[in-house]
Coordinates of N, CA, C and O in Angstrom, one line a residue:
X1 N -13.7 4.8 -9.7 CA -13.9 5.2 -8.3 C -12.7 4.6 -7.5 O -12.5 3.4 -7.6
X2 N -12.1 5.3 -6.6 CA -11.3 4.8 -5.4 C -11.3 5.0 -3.9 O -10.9 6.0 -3.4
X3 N -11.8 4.1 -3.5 CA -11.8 4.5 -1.7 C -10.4 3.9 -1.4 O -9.7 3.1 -2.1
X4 N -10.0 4.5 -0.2 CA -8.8 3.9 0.3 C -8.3 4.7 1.6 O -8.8 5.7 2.1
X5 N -7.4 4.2 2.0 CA -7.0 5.0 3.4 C -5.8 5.4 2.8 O -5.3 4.7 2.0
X6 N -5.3 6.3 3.0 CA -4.2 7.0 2.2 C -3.4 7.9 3.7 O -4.2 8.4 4.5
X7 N -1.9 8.0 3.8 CA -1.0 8.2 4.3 C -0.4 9.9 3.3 O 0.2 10.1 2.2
X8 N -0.6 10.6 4.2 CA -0.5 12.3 3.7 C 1.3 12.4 4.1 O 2.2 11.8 4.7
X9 N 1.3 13.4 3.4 CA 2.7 13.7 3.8 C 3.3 14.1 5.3 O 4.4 13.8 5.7
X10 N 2.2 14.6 5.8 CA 2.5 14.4 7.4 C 2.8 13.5 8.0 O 3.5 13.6 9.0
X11 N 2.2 12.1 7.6 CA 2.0 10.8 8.4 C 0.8 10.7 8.6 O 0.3 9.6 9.0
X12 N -0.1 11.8 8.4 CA -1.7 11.6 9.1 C -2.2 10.3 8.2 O -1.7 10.1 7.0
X13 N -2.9 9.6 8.6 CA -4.1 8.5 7.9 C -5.2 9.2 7.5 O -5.8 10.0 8.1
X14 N -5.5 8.8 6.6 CA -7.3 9.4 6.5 C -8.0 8.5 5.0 O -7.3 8.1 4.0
X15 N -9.4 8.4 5.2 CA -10.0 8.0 4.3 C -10.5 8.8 3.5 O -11.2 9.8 3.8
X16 N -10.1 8.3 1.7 CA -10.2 9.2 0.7 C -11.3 8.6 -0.5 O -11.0 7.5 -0.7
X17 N -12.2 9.0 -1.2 CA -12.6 8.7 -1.6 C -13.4 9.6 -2.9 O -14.3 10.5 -3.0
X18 N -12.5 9.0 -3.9 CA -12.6 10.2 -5.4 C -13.2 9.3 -7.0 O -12.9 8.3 -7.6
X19 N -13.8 10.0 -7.1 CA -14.5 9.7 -8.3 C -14.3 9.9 -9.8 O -14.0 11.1 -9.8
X20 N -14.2 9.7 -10.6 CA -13.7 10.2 -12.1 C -12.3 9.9 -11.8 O -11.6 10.8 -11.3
X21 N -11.9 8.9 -11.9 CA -10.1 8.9 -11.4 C -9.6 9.0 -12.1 O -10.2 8.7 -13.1
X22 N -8.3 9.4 -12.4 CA -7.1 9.7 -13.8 C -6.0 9.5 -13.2 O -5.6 10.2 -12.2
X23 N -5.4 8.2 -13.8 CA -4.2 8.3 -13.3 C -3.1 9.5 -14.3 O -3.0 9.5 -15.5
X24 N -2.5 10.2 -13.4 CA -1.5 11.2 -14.3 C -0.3 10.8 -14.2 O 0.3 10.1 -13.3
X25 N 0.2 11.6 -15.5 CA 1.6 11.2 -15.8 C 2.5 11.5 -14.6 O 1.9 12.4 -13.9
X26 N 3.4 11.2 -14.1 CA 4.4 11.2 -13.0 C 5.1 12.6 -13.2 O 5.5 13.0 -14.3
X27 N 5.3 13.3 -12.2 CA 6.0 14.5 -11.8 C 7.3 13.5 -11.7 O 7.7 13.5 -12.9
X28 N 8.0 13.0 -11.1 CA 9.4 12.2 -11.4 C 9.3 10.9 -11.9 O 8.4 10.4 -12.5
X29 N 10.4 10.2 -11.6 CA 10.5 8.4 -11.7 C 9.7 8.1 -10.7 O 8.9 7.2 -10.8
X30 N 9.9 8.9 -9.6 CA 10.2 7.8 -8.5 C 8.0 7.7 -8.3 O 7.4 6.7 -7.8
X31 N 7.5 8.4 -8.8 CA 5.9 8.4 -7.8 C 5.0 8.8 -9.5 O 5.3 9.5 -10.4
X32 N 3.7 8.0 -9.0 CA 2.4 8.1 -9.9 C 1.8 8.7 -9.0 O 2.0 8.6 -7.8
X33 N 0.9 9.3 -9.6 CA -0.1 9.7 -8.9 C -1.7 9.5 -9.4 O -1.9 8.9 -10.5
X34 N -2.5 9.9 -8.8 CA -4.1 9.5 -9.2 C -5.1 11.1 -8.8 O -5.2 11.8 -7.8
X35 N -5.6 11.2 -9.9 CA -6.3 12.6 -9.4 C -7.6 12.6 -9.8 O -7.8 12.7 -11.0
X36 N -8.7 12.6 -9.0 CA -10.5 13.2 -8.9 C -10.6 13.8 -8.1 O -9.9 14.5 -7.4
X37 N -12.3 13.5 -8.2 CA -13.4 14.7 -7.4 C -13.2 13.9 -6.1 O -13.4 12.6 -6.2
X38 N -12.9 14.5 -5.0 CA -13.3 13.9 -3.9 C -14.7 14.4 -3.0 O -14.9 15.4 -2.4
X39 N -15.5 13.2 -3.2 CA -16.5 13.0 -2.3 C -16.8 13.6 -1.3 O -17.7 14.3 -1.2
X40 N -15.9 13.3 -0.6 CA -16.1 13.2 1.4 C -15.6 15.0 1.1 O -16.6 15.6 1.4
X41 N -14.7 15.8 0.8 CA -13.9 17.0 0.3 C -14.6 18.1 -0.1 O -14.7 19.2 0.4
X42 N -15.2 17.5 -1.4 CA -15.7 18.2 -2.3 C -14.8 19.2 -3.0 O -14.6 20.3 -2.5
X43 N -14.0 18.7 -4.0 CA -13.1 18.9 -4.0 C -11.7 18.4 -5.1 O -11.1 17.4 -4.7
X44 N -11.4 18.7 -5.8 CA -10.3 17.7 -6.4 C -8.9 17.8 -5.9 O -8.1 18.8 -5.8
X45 N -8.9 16.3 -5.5 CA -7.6 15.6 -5.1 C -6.8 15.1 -5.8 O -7.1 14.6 -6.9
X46 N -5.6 15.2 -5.3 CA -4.6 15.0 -6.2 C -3.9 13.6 -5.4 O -2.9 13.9 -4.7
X47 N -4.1 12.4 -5.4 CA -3.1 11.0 -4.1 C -1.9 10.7 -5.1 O -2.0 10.6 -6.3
X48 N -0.6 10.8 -4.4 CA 0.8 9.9 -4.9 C 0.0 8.4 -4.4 O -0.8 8.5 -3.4
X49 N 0.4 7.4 -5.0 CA 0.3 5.6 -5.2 C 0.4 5.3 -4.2 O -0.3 4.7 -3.4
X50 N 2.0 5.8 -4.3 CA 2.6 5.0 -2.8 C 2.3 4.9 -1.4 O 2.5 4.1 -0.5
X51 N 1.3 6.6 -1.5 CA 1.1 6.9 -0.3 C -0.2 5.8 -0.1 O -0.8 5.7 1.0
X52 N -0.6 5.2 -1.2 CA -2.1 4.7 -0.4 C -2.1 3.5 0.0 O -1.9 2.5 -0.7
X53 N -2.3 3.4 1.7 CA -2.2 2.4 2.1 C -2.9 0.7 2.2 O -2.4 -0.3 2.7
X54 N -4.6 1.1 1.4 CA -5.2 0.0 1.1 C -6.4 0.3 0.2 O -6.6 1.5 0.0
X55 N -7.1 -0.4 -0.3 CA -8.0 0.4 -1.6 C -9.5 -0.7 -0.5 O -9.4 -1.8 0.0
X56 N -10.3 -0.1 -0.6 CA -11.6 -0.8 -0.4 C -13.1 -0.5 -1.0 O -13.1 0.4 -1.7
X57 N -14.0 -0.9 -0.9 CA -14.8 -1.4 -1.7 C -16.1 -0.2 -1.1 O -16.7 0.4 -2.0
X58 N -16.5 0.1 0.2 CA -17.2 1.4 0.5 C -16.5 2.0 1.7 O -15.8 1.2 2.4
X59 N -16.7 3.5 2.1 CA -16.1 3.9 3.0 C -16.2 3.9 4.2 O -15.5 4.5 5.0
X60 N -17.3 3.2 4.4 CA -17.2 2.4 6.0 C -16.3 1.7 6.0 O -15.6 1.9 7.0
X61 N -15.9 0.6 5.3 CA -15.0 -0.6 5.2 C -13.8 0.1 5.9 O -13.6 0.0 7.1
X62 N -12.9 1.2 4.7 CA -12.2 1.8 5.0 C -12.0 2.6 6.3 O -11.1 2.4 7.1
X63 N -13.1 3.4 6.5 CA -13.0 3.9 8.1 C -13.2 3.2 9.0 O -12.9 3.9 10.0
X64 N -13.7 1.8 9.4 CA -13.0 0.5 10.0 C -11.6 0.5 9.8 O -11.0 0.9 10.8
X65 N -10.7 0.0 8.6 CA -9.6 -0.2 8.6 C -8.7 0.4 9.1 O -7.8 -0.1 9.8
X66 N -9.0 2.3 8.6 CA -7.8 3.2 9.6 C -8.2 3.5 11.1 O -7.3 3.8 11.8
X67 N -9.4 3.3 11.6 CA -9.5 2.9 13.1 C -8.6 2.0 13.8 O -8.2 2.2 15.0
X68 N -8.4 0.7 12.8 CA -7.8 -0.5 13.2 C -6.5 -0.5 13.1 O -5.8 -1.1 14.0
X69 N -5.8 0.5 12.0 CA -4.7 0.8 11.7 C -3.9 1.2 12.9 O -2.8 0.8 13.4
X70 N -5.0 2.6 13.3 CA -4.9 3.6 14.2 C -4.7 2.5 16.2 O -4.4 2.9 17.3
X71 N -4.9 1.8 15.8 CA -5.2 0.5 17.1 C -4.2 0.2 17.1 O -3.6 0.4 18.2
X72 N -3.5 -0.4 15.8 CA -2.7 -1.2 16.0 C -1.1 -0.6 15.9 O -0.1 -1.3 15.7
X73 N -1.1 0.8 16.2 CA -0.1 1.5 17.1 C 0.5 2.4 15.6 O 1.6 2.9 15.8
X74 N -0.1 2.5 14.0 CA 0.7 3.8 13.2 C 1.3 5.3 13.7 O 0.6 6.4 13.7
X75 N 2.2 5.1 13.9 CA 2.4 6.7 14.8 C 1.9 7.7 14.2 O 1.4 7.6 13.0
X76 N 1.9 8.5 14.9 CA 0.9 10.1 14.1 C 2.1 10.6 14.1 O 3.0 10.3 15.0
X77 N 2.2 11.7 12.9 CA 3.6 12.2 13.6 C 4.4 13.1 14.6 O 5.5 13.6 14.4
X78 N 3.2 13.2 16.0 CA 4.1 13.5 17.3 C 4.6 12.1 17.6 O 5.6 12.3 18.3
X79 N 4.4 10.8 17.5 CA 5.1 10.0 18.2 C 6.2 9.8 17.0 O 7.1 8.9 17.3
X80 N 6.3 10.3 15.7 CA 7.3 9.5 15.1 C 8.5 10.4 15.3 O 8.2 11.5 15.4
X81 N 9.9 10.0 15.5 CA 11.2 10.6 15.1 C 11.0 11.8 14.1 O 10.3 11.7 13.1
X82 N 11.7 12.8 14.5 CA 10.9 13.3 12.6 C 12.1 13.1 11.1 O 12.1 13.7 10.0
X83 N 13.0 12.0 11.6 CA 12.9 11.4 9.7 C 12.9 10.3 9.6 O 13.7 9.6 8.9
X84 N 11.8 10.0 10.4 CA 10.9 8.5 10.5 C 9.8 8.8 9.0 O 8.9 9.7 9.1
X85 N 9.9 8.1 7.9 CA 9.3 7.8 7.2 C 8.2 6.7 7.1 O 8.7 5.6 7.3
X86 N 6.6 6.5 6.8 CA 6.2 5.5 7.1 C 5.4 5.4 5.4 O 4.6 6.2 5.0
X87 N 5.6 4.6 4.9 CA 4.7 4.5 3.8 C 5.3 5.1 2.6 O 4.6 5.3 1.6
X88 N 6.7 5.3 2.8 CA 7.3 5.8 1.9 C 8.3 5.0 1.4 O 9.2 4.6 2.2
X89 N 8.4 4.7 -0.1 CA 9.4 3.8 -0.4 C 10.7 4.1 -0.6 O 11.1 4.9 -1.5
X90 N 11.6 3.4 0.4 CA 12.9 3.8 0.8 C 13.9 2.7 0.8 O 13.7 1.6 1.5
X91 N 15.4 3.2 -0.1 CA 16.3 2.0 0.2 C 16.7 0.7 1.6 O 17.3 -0.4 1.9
X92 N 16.0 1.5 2.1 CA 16.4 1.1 4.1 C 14.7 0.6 4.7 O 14.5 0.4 5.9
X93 N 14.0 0.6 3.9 CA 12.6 0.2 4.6 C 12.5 -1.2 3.3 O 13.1 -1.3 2.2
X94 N 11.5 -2.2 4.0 CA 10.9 -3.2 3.4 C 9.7 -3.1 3.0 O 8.8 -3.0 3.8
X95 N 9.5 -3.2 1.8 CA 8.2 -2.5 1.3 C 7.4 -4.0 0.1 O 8.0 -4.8 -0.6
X96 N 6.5 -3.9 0.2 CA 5.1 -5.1 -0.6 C 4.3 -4.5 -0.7 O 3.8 -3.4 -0.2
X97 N 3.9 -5.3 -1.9 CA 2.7 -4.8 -2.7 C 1.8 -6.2 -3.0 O 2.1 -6.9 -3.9
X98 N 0.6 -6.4 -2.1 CA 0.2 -7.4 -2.3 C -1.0 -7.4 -4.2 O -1.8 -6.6 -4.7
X99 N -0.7 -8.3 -4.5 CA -1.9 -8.4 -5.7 C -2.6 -9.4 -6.1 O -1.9 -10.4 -6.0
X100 N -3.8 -9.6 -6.7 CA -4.4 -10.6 -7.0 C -4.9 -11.4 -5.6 O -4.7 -12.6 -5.7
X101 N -5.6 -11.0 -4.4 CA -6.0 -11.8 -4.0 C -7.5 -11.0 -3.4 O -7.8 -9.9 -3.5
X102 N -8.2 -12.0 -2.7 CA -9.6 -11.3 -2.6 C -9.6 -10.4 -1.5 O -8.7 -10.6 -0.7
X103 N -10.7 -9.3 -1.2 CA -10.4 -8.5 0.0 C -10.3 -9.5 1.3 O -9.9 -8.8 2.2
X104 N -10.5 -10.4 1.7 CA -10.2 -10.8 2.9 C -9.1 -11.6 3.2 O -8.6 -11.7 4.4
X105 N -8.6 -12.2 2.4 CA -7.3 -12.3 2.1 C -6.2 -11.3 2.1 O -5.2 -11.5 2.7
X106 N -6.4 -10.3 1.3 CA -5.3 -9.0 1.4 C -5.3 -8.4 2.6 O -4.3 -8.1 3.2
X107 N -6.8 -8.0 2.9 CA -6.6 -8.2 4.4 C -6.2 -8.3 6.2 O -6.0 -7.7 7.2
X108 N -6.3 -10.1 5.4 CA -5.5 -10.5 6.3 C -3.6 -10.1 6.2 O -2.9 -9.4 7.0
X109 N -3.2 -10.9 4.9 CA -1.4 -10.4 4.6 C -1.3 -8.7 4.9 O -0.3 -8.0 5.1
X110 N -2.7 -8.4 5.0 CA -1.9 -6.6 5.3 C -1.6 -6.5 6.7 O -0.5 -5.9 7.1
X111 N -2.6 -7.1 7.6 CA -2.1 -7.2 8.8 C -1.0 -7.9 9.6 O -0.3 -7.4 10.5
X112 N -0.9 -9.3 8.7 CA 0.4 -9.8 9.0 C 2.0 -8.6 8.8 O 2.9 -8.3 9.6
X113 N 1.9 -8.2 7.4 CA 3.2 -7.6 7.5 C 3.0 -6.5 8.1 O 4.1 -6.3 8.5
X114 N 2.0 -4.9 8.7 CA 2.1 -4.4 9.4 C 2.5 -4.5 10.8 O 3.1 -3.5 11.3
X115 N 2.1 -5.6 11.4 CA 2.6 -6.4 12.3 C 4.4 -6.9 12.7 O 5.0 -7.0 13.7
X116 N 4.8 -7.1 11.2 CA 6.0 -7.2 11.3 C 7.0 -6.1 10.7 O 8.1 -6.2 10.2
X117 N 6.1 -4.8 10.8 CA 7.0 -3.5 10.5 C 7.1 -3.6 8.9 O 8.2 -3.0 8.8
X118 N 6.7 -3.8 7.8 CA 7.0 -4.2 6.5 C 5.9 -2.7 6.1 O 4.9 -2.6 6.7
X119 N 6.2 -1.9 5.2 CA 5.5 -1.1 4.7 C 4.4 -2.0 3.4 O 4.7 -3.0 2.9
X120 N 3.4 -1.1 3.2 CA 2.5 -1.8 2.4 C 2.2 -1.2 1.2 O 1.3 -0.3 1.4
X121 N 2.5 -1.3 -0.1 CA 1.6 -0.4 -1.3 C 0.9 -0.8 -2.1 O 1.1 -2.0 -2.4
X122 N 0.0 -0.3 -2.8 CA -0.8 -1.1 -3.8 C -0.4 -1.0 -5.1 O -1.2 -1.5 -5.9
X123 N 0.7 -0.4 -5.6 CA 1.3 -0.6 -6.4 C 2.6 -1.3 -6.2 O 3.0 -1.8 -5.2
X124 N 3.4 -1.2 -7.6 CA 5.1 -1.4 -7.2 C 5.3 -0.1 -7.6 O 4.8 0.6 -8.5
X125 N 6.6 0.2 -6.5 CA 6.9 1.2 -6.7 C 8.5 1.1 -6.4 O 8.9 0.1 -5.9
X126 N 9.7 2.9 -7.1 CA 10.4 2.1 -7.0 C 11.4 1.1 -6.1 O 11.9 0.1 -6.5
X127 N 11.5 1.6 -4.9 CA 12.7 0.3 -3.9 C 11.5 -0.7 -3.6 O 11.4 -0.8 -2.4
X128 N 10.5 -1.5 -4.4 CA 9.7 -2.6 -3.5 C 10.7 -3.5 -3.8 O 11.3 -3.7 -4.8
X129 N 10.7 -4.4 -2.4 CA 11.4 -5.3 -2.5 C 10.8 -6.6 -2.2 O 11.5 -7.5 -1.9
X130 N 9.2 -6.8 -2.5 CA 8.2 -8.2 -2.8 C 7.3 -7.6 -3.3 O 6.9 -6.6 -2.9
X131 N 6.8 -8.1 -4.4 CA 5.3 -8.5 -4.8 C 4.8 -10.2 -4.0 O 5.3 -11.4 -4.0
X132 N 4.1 -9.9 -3.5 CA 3.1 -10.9 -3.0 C 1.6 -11.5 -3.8 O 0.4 -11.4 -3.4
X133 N 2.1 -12.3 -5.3 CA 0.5 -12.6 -5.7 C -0.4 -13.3 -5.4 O -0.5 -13.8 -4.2
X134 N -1.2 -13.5 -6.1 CA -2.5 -14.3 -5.6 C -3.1 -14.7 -7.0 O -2.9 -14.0 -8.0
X135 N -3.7 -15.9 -6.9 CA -4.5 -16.3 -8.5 C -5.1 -15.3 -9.0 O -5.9 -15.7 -9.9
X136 N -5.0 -14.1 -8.9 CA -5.7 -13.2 -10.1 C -5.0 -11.7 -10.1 O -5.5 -10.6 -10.2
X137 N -3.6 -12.5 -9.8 CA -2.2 -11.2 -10.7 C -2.4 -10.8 -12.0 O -2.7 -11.6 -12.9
X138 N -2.4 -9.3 -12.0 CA -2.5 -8.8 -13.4 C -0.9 -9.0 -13.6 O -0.1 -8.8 -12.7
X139 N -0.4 -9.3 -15.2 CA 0.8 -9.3 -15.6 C 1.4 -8.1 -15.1 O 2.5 -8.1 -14.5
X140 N 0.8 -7.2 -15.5 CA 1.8 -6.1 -15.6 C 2.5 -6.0 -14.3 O 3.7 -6.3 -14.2
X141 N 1.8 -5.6 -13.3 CA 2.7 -5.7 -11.9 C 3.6 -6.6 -11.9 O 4.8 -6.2 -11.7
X142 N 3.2 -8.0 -12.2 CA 4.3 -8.9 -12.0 C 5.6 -8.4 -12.6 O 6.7 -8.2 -12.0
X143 N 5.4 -8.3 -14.4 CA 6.3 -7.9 -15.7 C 7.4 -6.6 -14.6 O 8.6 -6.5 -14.4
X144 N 6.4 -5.8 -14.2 CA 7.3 -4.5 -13.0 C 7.7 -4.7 -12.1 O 8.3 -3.8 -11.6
X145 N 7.7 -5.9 -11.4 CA 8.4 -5.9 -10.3 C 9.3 -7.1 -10.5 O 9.9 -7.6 -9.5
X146 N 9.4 -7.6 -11.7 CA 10.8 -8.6 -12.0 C 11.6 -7.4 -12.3 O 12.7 -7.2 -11.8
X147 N 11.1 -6.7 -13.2 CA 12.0 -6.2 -14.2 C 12.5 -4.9 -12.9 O 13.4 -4.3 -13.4
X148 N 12.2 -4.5 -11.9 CA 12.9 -3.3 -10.6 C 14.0 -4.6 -9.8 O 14.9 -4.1 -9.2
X149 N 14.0 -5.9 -9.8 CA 14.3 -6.7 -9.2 C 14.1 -7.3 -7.8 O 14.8 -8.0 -7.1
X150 N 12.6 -6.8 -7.8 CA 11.5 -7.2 -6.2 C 11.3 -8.7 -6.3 O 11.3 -9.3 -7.3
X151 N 11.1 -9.5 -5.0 CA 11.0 -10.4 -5.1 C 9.9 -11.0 -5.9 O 9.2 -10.1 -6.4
X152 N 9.5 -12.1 -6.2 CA 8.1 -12.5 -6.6 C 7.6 -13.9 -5.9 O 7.9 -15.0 -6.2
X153 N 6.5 -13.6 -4.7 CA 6.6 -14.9 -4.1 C 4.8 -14.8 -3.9 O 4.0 -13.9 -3.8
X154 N 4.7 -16.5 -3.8 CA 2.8 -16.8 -3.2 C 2.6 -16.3 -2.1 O 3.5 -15.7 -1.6
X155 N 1.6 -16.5 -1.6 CA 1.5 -16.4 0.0 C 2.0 -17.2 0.7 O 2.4 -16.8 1.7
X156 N 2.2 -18.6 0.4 CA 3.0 -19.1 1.3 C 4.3 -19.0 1.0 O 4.9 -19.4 2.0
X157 N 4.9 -18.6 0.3 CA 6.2 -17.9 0.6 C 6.6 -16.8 1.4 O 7.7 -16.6 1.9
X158 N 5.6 -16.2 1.5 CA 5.3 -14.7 2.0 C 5.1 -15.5 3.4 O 6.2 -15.6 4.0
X159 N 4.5 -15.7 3.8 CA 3.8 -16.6 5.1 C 5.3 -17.1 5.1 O 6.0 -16.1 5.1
X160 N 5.9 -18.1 5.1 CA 7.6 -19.0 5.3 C 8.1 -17.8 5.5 O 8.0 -17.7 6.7
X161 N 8.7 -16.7 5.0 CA 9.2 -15.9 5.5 C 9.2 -15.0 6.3 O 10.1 -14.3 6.7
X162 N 8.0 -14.9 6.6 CA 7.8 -14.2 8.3 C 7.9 -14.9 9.0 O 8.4 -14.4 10.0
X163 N 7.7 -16.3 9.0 CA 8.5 -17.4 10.1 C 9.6 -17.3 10.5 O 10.0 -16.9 11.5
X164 N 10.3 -17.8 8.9 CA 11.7 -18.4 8.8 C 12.3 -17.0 8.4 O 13.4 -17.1 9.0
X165 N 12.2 -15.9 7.8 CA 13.1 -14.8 7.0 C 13.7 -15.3 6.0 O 14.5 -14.4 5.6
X166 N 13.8 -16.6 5.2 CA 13.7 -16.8 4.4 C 12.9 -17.1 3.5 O 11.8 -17.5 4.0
X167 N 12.9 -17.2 2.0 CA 11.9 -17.5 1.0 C 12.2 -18.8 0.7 O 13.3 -19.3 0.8
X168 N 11.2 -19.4 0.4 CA 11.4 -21.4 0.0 C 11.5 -21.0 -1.6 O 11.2 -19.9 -2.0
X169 N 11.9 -22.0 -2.5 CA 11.8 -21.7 -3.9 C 10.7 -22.5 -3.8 O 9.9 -22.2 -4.7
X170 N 10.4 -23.2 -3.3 CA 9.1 -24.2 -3.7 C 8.4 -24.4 -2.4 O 8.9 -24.5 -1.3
X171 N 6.9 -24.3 -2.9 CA 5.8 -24.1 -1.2 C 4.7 -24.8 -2.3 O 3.6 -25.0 -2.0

């Protein structure tokens, strides 16, 4: 099962929520995708990764969050430029993938870097340029996002560097 607020190719926000999930093989390098029945639809859906902006646990949670999203000024795309990209991973955008930490903690760091313009994915994907863990990182992300050359830092590194813009080697 996956709830989440997910970012459409328009820029629209909306909360998705699909059942029997399969992740499928990649139509290119660059994007995974995830395909079920959607619920809310009725219907099977097809979400790219990158597009999803946060995973939560029931879909009120979620339609709280894109409300909040929606608050906290995500343009729709009449206000964006139109090759304003938002949630799409790009050589020229700053992109994180937080992992391993509990929902109120991710959270929180989702708010902090939305706040400071930083795009957000729940995977790595390819230009990320931080993984952000937490005591209960699955390897593999980590193993993928050394091996793309993304940063790898705690939260308080993550935290130091929205202060300072730099990373501490030691926190």
């Amino acid at each position: 099962e996956l709830i989440c607020v997910y970012c459409n190719g328009n820029w629209e926000g909306s909360v998705q929520h699909l059942v029997n999930v399969q992740i499928k093989e990649a139509y290119s390098d660059e994007y995974d995708y995830i395909q079920g029945w959607s619920v809310l639809q009725n219907n099977v859906k097809t979400l790219r990764t990158d597009r999803i902006v946060e995973e939560f646990d029931t879909v009120e949670d979620a339609q709280e969050r894109l409300s909040k999203l929606i608050e906290l000024g995500i343009p729709t795309p009449r206000d964006r430029p139109s090759k304003a990209k938002y949630h799409i991973s790009r050589p020229d955008t700053f992109d994180i993938c937080f992992t391993g930490f509990k929902k109120a903690d991710r959270e929180h760091l989702t708010e902090l870097a939305i706040q400071n313009g930083i795009n957000i994915h729940v995977s790595v994907v390819q230009h990320l340029d931080m993984l952000c863990y937490g005591y209960n990182a699955g390897p593999m992300k980590l193993r993928k996002a050394i091996k793309q050359g993304a940063i790898v830092a705690t939260r308080a590194q993550f935290e130091e560097f929205l202060e300072t813009g730099e990373i501490p080697e030691n926190v």
